[in-house]
C-alpha atoms as a PDB file:
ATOM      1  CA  UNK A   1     -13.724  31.291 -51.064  1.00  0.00           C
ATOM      2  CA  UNK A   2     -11.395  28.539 -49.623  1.00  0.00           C
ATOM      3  CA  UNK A   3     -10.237  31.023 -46.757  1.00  0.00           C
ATOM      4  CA  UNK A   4     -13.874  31.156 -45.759  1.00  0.00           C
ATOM      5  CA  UNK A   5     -14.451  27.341 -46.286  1.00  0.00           C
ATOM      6  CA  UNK A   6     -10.904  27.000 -44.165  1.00  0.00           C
ATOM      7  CA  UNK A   7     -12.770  29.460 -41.314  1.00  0.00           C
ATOM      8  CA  UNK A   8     -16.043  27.845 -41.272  1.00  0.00           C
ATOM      9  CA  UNK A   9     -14.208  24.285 -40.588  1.00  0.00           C
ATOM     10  CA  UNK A  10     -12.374  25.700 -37.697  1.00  0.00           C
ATOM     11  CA  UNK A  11     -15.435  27.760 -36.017  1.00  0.00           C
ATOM     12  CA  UNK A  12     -16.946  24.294 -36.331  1.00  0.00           C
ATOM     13  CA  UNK A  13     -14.493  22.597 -34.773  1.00  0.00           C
ATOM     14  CA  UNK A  14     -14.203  24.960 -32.081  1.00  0.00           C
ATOM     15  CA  UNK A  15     -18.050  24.925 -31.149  1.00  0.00           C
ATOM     16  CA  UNK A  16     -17.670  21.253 -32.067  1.00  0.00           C
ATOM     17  CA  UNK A  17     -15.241  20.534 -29.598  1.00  0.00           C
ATOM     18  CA  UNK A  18     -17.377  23.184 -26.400  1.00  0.00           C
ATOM     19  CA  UNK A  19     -18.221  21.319 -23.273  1.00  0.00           C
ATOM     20  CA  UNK A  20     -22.094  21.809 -22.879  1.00  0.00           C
ATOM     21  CA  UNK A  21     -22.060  19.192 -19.829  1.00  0.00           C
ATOM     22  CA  UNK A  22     -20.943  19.757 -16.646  1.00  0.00           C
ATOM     23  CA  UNK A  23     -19.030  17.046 -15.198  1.00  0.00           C
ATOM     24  CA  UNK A  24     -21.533  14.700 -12.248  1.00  0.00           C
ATOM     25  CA  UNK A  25     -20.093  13.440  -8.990  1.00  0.00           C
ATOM     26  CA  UNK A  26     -21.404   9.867  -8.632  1.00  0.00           C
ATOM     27  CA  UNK A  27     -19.907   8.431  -5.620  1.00  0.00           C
ATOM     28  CA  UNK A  28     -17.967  10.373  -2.486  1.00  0.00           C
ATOM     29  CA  UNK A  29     -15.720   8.021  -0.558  1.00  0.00           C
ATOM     30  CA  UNK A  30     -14.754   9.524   3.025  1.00  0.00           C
ATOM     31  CA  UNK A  31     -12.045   7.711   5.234  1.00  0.00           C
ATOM     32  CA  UNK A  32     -13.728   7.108   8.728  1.00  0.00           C
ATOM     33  CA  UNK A  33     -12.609   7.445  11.765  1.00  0.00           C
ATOM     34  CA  UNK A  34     -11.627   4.269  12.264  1.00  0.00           C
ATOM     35  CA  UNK A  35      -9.161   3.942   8.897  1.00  0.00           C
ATOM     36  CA  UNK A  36      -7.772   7.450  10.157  1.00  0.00           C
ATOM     37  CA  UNK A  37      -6.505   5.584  13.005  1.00  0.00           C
ATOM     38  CA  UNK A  38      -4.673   2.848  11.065  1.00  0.00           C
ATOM     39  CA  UNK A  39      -1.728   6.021  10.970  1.00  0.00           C
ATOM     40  CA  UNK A  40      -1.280   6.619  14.539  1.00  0.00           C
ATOM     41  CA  UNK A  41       1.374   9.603  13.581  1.00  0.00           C
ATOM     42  CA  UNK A  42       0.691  13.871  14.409  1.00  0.00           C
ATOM     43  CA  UNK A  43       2.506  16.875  12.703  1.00  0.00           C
ATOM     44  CA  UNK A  44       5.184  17.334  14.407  1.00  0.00           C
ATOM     45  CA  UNK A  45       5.631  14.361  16.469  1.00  0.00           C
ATOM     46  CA  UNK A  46       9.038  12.711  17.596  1.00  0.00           C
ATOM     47  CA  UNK A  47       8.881   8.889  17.458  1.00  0.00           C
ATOM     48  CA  UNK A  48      12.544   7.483  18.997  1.00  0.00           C
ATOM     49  CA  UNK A  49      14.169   4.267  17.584  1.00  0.00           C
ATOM     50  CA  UNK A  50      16.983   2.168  18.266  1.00  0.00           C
ATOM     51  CA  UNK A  51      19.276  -0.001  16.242  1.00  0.00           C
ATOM     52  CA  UNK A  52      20.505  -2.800  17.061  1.00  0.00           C
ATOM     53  CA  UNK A  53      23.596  -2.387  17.416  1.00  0.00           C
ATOM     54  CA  UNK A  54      22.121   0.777  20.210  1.00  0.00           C
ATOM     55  CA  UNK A  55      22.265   3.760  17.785  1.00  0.00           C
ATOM     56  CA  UNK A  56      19.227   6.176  19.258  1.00  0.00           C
ATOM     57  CA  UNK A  57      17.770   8.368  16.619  1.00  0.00           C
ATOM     58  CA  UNK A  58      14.804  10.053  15.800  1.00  0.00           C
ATOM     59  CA  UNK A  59      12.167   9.920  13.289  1.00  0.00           C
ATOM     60  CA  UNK A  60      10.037  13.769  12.593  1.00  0.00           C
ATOM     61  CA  UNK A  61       6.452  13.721  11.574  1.00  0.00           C
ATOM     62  CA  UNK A  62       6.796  16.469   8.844  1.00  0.00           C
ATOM     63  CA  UNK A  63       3.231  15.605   6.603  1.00  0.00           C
ATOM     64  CA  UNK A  64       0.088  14.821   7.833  1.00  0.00           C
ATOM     65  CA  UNK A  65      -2.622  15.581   5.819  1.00  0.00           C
ATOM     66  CA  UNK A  66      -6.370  14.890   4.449  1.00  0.00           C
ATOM     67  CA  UNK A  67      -7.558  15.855   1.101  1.00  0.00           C
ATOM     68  CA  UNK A  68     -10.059  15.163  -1.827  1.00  0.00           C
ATOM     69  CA  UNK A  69      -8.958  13.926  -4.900  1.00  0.00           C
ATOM     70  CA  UNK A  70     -11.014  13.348  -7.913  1.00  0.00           C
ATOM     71  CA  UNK A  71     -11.263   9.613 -10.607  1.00  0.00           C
ATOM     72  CA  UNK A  72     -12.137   9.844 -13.637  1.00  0.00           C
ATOM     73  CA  UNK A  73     -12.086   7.234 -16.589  1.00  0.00           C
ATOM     74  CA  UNK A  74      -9.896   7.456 -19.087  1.00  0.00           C
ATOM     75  CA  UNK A  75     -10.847   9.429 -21.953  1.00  0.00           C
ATOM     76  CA  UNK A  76      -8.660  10.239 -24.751  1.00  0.00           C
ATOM     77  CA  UNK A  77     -11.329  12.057 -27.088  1.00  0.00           C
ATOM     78  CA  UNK A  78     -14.669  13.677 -26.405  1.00  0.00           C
ATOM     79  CA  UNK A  79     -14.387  14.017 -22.845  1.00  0.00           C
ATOM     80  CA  UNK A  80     -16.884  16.994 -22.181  1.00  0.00           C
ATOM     81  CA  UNK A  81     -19.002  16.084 -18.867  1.00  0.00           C
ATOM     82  CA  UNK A  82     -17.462  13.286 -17.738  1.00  0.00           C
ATOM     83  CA  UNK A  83     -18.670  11.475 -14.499  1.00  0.00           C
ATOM     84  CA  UNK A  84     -16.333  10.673 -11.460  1.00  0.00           C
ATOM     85  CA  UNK A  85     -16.202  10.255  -7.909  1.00  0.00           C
ATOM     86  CA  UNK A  86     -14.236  11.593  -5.133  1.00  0.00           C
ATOM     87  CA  UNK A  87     -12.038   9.534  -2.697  1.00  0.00           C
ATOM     88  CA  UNK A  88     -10.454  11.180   0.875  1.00  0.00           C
ATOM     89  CA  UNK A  89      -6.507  10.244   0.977  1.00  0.00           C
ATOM     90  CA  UNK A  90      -4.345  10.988   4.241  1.00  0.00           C
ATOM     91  CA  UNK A  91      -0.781  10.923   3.317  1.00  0.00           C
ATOM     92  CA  UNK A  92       1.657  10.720   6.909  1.00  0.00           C
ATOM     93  CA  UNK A  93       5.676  11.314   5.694  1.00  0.00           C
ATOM     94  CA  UNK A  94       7.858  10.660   8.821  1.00  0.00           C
ATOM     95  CA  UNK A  95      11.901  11.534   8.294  1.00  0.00           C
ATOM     96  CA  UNK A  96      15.200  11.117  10.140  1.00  0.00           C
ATOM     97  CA  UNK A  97      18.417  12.146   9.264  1.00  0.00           C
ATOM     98  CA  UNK A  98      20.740   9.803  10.276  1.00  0.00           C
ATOM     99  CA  UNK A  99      19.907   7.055   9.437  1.00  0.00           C
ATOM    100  CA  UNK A 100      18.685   8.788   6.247  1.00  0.00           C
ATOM    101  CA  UNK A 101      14.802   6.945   6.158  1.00  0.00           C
ATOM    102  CA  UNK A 102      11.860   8.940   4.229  1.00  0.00           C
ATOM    103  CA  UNK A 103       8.812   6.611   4.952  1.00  0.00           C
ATOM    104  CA  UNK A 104       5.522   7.997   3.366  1.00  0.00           C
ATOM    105  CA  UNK A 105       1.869   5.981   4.725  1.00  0.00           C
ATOM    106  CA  UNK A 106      -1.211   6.590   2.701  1.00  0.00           C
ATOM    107  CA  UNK A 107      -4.523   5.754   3.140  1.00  0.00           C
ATOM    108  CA  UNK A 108      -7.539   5.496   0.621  1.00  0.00           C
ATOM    109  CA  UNK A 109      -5.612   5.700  -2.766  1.00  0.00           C
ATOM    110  CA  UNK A 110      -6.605   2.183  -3.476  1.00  0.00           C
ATOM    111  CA  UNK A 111     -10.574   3.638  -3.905  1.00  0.00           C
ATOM    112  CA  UNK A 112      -9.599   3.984  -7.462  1.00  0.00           C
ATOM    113  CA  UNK A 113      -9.487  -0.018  -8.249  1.00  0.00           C
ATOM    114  CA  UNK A 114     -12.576  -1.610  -7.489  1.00  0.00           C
ATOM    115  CA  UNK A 115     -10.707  -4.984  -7.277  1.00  0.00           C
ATOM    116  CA  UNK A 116      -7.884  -3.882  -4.390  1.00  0.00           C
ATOM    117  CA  UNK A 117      -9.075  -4.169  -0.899  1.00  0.00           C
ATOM    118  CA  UNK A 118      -8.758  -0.877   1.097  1.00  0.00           C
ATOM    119  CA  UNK A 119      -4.887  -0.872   2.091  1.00  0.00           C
ATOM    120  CA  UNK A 120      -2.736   1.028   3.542  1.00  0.00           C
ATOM    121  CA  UNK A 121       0.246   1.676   1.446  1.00  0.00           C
ATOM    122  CA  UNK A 122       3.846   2.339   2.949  1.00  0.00           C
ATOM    123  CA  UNK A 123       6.847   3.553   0.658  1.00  0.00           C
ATOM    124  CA  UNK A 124      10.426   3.857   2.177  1.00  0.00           C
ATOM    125  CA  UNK A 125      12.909   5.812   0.493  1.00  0.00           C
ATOM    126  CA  UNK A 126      11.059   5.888  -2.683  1.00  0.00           C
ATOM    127  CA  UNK A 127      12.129   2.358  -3.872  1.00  0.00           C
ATOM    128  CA  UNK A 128      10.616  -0.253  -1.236  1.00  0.00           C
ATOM    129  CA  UNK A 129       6.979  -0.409  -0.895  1.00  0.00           C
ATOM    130  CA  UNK A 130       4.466  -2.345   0.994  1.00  0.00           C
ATOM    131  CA  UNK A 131       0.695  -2.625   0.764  1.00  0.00           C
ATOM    132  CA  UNK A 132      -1.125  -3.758   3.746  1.00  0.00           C
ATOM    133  CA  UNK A 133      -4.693  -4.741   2.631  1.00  0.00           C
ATOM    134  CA  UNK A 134      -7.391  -4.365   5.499  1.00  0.00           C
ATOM    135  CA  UNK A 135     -10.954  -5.311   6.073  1.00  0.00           C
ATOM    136  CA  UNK A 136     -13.857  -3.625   7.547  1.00  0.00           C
ATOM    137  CA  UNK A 137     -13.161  -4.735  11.308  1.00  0.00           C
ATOM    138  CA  UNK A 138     -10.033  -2.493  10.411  1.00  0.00           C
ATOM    139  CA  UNK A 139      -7.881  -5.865  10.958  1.00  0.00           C
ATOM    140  CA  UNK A 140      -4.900  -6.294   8.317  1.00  0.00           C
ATOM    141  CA  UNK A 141      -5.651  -9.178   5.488  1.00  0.00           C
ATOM    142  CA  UNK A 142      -2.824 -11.629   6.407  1.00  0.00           C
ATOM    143  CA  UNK A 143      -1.351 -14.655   4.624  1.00  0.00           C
ATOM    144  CA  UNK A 144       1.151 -15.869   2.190  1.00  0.00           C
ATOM    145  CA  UNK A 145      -0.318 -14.296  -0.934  1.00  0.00           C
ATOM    146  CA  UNK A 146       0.429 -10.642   0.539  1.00  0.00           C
ATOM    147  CA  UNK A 147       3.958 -11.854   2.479  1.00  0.00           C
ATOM    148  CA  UNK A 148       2.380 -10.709   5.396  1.00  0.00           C
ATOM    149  CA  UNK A 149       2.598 -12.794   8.671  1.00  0.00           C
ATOM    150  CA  UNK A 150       0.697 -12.253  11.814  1.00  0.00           C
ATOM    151  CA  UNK A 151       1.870 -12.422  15.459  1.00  0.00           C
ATOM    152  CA  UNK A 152      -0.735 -12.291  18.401  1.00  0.00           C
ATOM    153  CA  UNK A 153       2.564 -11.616  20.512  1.00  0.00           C
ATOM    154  CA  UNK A 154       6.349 -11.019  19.473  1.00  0.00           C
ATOM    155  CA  UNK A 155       9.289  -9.791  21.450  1.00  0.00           C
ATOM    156  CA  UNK A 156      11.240  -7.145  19.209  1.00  0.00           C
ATOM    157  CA  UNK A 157      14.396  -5.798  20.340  1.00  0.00           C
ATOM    158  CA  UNK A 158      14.195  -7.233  24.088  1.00  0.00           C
ATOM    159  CA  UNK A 159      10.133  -5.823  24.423  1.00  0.00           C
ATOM    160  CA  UNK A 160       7.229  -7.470  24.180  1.00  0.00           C
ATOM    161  CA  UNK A 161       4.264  -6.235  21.332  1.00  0.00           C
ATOM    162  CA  UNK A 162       0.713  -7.398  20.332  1.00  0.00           C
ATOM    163  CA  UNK A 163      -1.346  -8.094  17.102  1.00  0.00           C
ATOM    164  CA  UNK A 164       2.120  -7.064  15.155  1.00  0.00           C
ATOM    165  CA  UNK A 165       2.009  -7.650  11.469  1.00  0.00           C
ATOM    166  CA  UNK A 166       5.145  -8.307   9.163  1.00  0.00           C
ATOM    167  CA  UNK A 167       5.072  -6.795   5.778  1.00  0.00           C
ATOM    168  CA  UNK A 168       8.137  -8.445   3.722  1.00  0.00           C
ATOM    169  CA  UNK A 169       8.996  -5.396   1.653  1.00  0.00           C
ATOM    170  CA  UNK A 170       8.596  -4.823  -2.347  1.00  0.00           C
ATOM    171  CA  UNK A 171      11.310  -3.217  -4.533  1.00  0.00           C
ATOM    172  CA  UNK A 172      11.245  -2.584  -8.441  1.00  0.00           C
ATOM    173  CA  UNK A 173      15.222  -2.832  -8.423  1.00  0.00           C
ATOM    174  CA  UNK A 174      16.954  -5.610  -8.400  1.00  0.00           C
ATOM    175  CA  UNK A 175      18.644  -6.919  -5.228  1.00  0.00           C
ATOM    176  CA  UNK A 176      21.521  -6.476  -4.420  1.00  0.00           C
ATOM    177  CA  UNK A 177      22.817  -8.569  -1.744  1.00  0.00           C
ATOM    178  CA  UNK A 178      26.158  -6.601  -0.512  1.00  0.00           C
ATOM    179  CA  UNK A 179      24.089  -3.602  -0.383  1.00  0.00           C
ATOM    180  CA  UNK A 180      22.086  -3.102   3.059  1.00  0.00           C
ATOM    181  CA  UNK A 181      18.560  -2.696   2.358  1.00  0.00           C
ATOM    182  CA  UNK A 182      15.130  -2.339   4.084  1.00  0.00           C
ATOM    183  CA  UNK A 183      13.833  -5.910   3.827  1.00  0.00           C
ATOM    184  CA  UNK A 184      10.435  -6.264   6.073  1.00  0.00           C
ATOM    185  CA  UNK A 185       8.488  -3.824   8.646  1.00  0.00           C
ATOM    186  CA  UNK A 186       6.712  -4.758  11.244  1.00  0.00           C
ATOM    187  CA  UNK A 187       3.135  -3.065  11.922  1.00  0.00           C
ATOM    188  CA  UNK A 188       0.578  -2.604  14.725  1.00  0.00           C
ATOM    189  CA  UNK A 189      -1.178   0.204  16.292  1.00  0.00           C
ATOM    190  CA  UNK A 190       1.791   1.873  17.399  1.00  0.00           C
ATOM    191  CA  UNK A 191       2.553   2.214  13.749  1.00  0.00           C
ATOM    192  CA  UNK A 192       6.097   1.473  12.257  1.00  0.00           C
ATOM    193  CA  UNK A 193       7.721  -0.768  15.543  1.00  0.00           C
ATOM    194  CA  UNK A 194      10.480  -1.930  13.479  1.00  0.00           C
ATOM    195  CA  UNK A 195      12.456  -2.053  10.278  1.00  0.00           C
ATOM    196  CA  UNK A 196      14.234  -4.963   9.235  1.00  0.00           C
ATOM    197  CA  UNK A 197      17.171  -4.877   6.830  1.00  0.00           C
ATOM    198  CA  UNK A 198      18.865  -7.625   4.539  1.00  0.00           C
ATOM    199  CA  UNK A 199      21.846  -8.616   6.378  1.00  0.00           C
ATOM    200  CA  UNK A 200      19.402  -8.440   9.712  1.00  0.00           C
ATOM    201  CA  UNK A 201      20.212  -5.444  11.526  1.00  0.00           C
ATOM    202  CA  UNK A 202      16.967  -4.295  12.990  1.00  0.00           C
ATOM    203  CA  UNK A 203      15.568  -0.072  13.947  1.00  0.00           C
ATOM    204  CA  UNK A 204      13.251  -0.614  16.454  1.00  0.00           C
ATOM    205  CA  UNK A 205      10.663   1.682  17.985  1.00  0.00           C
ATOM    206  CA  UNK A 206      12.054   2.726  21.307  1.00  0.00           C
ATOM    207  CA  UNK A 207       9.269   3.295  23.783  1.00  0.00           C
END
């Protein structure tokens, strides 16, 4: 008699715990054409730098690519036919090898937080980050509470550049100061045009 009690429970449980609802897409989020352009980068393309001290190197477009990902709320318990919605992300990883740089861009991951303005997000070497919020004329949000600083006109490395944006660089390490480090990028739609590093050595697009 208990074994059967003991059974019964669990059968319950088991139909108990069935999903009879399927899961509703609410909302579909597509980059347009316009965002795809904030990442000027192709598979496969070269893009030469220079350091300053005249060091020529290339950097390797070896990612490009578009995909659908899916949000849903958290649910620890009882999550049977849960609602989401779907968000496009373009993720761009460009690599050299000497100097060792892995710099991954990304585009529409920030559709998950209703209270983060569309960005473009920009991770170096895994440990320095920088979020460049945008608006809907596609123009970056500059001004002192996202370290960003905006030049109309700015001569890098001997050239001249326009509507360049400087991105002071985020880290979740503490600084070291004897070690170098990427400290700042500078943006526009050339893409990356320059890296900045702590003791002020400069990598800058060579075109």
């Amino acid at each position: 008699m208990k074994n059967k009690l003991i059974i019964s429970i669990l059968v319950g449980l088991i139909i108990s715990g069935c999903c009879r609802k399927d899961s509703v897409e609410i909302a579909r989020y597509e980059l347009s054409s316009d965002e795809l352009k904030i990442i000027p980068y192709e598979l496969g393309e070269k893009i030469n730098f220079i350091h300053s001290n005249g060091y020529s190197f290339d950097f390797n477009v070896v990612e490009d690519k578009i995909e659908w990902k899916e949000y849903h709320d958290f649910c620890e318990y009882n999550c049977c036919g849960q609602d989401y919605f779907s968000y496009q992300v373009r993720t761009t990883i460009i690599e050299s090898s000497y100097p060792r740089f892995n710099i991954e861009l990304s585009l529409g991951g920030s559709r998950i937080y209703e209270y983060i303005p569309k960005s473009l997000n920009i991770e170096i070497n895994y440990d320095y980050f920088a979020r460049l919020p945008y608006n809907d004329s596609m123009n970056f949000i500059c001004d002192s509470t996202t370290n960003t600083t905006f030049f109309e006109t700015i001569i890098l490395n001997g050239k001249s550049y326009t509507n360049v944006t400087k991105k002071l660089l985020d880290t979740q390490y503490i600084i070291d100061t004897q070690i170098l480090m990427p400290k700042a990028i500078y943006y526009n739609e050339l893409g990356i045009i320059q890296i900045e590093t702590t003791n002020n050595e400069t990598y800058t697009i060579n075109n």
